[in-house]
Short mmCIF file of C-alpha atoms in Angstrom, two decimals:
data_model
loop_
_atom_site.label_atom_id
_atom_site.label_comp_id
_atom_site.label_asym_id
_atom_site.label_seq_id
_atom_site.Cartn_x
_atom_site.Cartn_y
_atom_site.Cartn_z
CA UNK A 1326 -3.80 17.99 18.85
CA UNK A 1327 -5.72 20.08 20.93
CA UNK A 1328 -8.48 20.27 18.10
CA UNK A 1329 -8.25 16.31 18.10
CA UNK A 1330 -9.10 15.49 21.96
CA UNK A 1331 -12.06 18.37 21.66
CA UNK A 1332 -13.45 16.47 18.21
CA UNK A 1333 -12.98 12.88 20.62
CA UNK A 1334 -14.64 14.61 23.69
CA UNK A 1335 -17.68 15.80 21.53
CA UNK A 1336 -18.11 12.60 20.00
CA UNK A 1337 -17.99 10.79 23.06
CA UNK A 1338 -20.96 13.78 24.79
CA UNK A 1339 -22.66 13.64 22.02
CA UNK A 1340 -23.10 9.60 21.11
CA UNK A 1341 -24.40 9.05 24.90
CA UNK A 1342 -26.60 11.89 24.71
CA UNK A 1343 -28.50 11.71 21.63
CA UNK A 1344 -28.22 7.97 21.32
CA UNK A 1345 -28.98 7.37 25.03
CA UNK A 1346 -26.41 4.10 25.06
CA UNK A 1347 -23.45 3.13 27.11
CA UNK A 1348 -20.48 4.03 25.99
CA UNK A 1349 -17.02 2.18 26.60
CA UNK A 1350 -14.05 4.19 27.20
CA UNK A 1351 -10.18 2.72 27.15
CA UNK A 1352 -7.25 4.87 27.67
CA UNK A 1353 -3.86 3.80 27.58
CA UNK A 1354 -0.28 5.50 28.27
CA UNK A 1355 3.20 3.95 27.57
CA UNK A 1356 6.89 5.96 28.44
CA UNK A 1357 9.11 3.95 26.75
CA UNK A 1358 13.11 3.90 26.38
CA UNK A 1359 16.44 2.39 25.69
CA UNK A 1360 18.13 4.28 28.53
CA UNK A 1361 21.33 4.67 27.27
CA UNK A 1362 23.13 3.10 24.09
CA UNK A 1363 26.75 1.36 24.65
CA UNK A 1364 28.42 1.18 21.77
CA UNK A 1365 32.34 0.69 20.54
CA UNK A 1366 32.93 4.87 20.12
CA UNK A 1367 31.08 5.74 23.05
CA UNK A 1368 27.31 5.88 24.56
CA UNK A 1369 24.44 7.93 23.43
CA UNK A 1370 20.74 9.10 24.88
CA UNK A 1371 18.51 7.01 22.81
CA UNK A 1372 15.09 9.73 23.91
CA UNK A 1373 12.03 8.90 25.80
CA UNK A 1374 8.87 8.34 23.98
CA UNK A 1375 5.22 8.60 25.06
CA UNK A 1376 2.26 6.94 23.52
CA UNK A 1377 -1.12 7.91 25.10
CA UNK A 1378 -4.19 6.47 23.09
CA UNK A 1379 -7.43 7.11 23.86
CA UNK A 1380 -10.36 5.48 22.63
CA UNK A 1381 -14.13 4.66 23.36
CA UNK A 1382 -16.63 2.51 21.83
CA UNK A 1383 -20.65 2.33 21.37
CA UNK A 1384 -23.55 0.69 19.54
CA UNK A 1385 -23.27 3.39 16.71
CA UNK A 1386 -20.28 5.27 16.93
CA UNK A 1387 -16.35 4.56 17.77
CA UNK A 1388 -13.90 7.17 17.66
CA UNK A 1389 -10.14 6.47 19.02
CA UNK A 1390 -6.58 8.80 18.99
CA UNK A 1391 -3.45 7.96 19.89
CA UNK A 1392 -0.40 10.64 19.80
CA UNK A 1393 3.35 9.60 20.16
CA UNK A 1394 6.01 12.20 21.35
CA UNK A 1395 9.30 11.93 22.06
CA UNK A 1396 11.76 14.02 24.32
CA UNK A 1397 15.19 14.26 22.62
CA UNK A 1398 18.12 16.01 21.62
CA UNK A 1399 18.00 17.61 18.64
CA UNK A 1400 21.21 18.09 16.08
CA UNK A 1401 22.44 21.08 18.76
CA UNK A 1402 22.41 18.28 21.77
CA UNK A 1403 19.56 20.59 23.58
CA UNK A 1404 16.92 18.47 25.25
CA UNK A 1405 13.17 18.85 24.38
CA UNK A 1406 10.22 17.58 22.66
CA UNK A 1407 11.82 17.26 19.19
CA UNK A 1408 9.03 15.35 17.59
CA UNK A 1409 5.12 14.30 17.96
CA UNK A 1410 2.78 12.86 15.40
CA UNK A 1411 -0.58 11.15 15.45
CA UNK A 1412 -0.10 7.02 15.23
CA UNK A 1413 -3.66 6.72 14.80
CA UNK A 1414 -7.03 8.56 14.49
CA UNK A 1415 -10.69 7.02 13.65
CA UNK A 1416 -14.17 7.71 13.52
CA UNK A 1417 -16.78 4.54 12.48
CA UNK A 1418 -20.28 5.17 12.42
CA UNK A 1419 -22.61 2.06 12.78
CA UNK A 1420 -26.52 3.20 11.43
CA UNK A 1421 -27.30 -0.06 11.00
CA UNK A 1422 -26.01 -3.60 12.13
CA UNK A 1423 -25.31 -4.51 8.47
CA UNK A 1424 -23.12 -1.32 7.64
CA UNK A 1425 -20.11 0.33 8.72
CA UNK A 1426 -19.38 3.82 7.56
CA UNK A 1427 -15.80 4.43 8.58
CA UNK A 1428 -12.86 7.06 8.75
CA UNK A 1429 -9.95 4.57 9.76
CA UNK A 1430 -6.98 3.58 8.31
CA UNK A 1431 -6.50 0.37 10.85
CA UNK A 1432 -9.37 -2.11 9.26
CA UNK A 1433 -7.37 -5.15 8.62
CA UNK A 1434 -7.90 -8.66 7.25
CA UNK A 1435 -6.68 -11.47 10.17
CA UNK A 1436 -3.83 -13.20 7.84
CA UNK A 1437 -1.87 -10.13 7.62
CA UNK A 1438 -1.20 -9.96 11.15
CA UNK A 1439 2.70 -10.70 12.27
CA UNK A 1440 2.34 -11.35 16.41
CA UNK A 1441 6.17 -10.30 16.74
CA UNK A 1442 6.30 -7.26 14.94
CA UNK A 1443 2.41 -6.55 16.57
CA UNK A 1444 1.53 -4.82 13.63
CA UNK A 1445 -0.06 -6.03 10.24
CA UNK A 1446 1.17 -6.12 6.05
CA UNK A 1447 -0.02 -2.76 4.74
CA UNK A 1448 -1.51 -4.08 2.10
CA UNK A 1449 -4.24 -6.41 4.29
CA UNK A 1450 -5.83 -3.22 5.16
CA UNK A 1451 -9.78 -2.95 4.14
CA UNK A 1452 -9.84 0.58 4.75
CA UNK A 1453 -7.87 4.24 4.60
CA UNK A 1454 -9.10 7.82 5.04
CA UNK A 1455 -12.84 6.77 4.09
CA UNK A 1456 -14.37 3.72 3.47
CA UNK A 1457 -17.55 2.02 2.92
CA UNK A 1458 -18.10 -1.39 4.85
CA UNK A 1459 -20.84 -3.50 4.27
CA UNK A 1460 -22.22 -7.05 5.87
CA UNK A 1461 -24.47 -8.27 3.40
CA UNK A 1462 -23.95 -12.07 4.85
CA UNK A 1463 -23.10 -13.33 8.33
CA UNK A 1464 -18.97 -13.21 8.40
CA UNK A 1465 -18.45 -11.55 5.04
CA UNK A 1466 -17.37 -8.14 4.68
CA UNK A 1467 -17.64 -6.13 1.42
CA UNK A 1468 -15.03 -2.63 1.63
CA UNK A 1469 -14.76 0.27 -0.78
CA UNK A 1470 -13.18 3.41 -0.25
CA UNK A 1471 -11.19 6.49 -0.90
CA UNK A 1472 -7.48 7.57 0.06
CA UNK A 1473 -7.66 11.19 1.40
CA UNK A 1474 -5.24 13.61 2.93
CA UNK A 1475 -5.96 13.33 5.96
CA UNK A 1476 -5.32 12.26 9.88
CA UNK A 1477 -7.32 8.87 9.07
CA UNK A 1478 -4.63 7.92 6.60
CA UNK A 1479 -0.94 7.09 6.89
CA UNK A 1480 0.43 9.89 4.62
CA UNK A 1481 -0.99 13.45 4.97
CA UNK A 1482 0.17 14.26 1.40
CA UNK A 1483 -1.86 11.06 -0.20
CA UNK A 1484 -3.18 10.94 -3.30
CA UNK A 1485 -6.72 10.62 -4.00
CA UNK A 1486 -7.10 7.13 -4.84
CA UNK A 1487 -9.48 4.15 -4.96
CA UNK A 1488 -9.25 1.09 -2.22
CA UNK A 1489 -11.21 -2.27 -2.12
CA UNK A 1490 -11.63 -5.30 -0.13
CA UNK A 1491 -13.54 -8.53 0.99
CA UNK A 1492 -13.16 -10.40 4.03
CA UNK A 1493 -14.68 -13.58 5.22
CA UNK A 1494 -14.12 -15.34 8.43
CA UNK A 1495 -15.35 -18.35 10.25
CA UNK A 1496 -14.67 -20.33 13.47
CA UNK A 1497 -11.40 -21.84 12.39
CA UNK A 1498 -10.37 -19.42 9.23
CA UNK A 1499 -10.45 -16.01 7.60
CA UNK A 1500 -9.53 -15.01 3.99
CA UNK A 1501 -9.42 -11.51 3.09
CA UNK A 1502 -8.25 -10.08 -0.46
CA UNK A 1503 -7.48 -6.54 -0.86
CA UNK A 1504 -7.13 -4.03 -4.07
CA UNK A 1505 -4.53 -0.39 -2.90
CA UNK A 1506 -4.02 2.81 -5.02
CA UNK A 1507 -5.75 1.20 -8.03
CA UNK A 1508 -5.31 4.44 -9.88
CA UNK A 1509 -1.99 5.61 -8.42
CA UNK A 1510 0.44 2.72 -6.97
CA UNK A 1511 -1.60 -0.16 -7.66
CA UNK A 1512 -0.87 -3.18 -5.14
CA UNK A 1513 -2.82 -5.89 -3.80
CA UNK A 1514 -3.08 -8.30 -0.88
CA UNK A 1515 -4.16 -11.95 -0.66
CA UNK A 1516 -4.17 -13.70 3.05
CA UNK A 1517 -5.63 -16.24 5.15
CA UNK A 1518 -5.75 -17.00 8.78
CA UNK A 1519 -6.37 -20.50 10.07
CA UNK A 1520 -7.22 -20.90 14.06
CA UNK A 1521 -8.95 -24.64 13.69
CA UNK A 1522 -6.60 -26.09 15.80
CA UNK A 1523 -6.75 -25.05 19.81
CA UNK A 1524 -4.65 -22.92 20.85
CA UNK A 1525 -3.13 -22.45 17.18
CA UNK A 1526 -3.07 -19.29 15.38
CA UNK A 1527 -1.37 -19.39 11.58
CA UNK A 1528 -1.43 -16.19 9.09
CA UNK A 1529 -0.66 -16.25 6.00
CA UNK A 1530 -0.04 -14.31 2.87
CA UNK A 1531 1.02 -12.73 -0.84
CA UNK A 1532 1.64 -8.95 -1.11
CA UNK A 1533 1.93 -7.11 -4.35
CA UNK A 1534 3.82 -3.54 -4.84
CA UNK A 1535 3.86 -3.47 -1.09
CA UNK A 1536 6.90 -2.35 1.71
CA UNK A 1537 7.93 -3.48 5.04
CA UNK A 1538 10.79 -2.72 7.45
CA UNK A 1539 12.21 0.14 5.18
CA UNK A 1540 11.92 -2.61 1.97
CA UNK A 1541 9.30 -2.32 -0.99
CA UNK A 1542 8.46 -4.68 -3.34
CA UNK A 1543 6.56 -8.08 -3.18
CA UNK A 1544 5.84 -9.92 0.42
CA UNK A 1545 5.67 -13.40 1.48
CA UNK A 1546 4.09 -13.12 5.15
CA UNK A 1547 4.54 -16.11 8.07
CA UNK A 1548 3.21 -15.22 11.27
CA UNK A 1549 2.21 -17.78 13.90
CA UNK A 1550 1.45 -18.05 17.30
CA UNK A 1551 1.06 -21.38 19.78
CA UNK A 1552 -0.29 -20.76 23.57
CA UNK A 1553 0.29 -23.00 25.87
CA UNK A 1554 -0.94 -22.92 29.61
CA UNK A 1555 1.60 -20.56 30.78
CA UNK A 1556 3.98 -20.11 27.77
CA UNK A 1557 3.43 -18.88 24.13
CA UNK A 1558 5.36 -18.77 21.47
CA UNK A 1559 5.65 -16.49 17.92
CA UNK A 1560 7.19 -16.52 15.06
CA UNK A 1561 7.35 -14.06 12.08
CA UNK A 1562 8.78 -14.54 8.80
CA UNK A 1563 8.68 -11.71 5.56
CA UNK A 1564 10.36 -12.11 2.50
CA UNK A 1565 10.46 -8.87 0.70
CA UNK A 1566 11.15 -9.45 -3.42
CA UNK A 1567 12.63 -6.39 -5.43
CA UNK A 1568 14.62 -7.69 -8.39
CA UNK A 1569 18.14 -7.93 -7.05
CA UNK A 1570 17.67 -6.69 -3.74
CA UNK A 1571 15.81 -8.92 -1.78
CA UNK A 1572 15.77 -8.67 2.03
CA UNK A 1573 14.38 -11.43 4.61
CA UNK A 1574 13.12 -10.84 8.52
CA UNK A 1575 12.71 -13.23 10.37
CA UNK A 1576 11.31 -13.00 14.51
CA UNK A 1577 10.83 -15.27 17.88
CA UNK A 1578 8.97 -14.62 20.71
CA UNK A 1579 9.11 -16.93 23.53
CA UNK A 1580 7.27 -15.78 26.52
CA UNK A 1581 6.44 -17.44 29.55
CA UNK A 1582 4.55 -16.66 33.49
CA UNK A 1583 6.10 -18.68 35.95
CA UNK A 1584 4.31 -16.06 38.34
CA UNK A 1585 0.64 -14.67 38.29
CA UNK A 1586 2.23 -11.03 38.11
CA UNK A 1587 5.27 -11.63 36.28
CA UNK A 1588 5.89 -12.71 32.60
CA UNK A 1589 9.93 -13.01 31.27
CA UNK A 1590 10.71 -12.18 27.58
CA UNK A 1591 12.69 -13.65 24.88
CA UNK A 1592 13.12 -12.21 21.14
CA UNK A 1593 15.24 -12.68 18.68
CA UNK A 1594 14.89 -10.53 14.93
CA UNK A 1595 17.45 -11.15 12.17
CA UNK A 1596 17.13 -8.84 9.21
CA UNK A 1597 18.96 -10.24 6.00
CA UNK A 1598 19.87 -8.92 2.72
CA UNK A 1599 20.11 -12.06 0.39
CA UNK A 1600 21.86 -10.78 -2.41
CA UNK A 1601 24.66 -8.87 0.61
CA UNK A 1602 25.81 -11.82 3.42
CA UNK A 1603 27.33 -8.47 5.08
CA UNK A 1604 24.19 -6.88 5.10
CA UNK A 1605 22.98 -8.27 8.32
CA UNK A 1606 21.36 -7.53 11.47
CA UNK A 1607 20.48 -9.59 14.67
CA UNK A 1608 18.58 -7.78 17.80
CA UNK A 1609 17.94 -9.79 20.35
CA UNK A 1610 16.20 -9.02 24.00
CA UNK A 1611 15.36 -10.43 26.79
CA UNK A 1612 13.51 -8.86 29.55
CA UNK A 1613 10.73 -9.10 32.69
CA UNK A 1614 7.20 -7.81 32.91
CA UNK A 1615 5.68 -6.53 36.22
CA UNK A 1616 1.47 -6.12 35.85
CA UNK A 1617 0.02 -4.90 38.85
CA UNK A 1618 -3.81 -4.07 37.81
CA UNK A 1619 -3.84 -1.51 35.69
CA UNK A 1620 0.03 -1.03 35.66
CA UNK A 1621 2.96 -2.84 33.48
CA UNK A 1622 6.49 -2.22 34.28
CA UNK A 1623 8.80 -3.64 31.88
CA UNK A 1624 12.70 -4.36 32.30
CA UNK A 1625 15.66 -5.70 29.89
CA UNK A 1626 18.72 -5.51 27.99
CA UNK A 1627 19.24 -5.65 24.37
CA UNK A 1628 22.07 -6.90 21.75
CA UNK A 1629 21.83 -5.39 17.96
CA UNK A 1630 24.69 -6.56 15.85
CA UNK A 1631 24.74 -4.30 12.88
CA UNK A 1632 28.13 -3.46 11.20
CA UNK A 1633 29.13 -3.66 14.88
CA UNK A 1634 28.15 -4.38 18.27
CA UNK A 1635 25.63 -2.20 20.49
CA UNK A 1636 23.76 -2.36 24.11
CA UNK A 1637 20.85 -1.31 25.17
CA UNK A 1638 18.33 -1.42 28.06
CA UNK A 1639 14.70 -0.70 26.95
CA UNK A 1640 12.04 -0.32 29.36
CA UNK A 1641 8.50 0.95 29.64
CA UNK A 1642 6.19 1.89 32.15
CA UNK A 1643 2.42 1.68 30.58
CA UNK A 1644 -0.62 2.71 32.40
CA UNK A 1645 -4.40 1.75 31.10
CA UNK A 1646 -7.90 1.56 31.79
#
């Protein structure tokens, strides 16, 4: 890790000195928990985890880390830092406006975006480990690229392999189709995003030889998002196909401001095995977020019903810049 933030550090020195431009730094760090777990044989420490991400941006160069540890007791109940791992690490180089030379496994098509699981379809993603990205028209992005072991992909025992993409977007829609491990694991991704209505956001998309939520197989992806003045609502939907074992999530997010400082939560996740009714799980929480500048405090209480009934009180305290 220590190696990482030096690499990030030079980066940063060395794109404001020798390209003489302004450089745009954002740091961000989340401590997040569950507090304690109530369940029917007792309660349990769930850990503390901390997410500090560091990033900075500049005409020809962005770089960005972000390193998740978690304090925890390990199978001997002794407390301590039991696990850390990098969530993210990139380097892009921009020579020219045209063309994008990047190390980052986090270049994504809009459609496969879900807003309530804030996190996108695997197989919408345009890059890993090293890719080639190229502008050869106004909105339309050509990809090609290489899965390496390395920190820039999402496995550091990855095969070599071959990636591809293309990615158009407008004022009111993107499409993006995407080609994974075509010598490997071959899988593919096809996905739109439509935003021509105000206020309005609708992805969409088909996922081949992909995984989500634990799941692999093919995907059906929903995700959709309406603003209003001060309330938004999400939705998510997945449908994950594997032969006889076919498993369905489906998410809401209702949130809403009645005060400039203060936003209250509402989600609700089902998880269902189609081919197993008893094979079900339902998570709801509900909980209030405190911003004060650069601060967020949040508070709630959670319900998971999963071959029996548990509580749980997750907050976070996140700090950013």
């Amino acid at each position: 890790m220590k190696k990482i933030v030096f690499i990030f550090a030079v980066l940063v020195s060395l794109s404001s000195t020798l390209f003489s431009q302004e450089v745009n730094i954002s740091f961000e760090n989340k401590v997040s928990s569950d507090i304690i777990v109530l369940e029917k044989d007792g309660t349990s420490f769930p850990g503390i985890e901390e997410k500090v991400t560091a990033e900075f941006e500049t005409e020809k160069i962005d770089a960005g880390v972000s390193l998740i540890t978690t304090l925890s007791t390990n199978e001997n109940d002794i407390l301590g830092f039991n696990d850390y791992f990098i969530d993210k690490a990139y380097i892009v180089f921009k020579p020219i406006d045209t063309l994008r030379i990047s190390f980052n496994n986090n270049i994504f098509t809009e459609g496969s975006y879900l807003p309530v699981w804030d996190d996108n379809i695997s197989n919408g993603n345009l890059s890993n480990s090293f890719a080639v990205l190229y502008e050869p028209l106004e909105n339309l992005v050509l990809s090609t690229g290489l899965s390496l072991p390395s920190f820039f992909t999402d496995d550091l025992e990855n095969k070599i392999d071959f990636n591809a993409g293309i990615d158009y977007s407008t004022d009111f829609l993107s499409a993006g189709v995407t080609i994974r491990a075509l010598l490997t694991d071959f899988g593919f991704g096809i996905f739109g995003s439509f935003i021509g209505v105000p206020n309005l956001t609708i992805n969409a998309g088909f996922s081949y030889n992909d995984d989500f939520n634990e799941h692999e197989g093919n995907l059906v992806s929903l995700g959709c998002t309406y603003d209003f003045s001060n309330f938004t609502i999400s939705f998510d939907h997945v449908t994950v196909f594997n032969n006889d074992q076919n498993h369905m999530y489906n998410a809401i997010l209702i949130e809403s401001s009645p005060l400039e400082n203060l936003t209250f939560e509402a989600q609700e996740i089902i998880n269902l095995n189609l081919q197993d009714s008893d094979d079900f799980e339902s998570i709801t929480d509900i909980g209030l977020v405190y911003s004060y500048g650069n601060h967020n405090l949040r508070c709630g209480a959670a319900l998971s019903i999963y071959q029996g009934i548990a509580i749980s009180f997750p907050v976070y305290y996140k700090y950013s810049f």
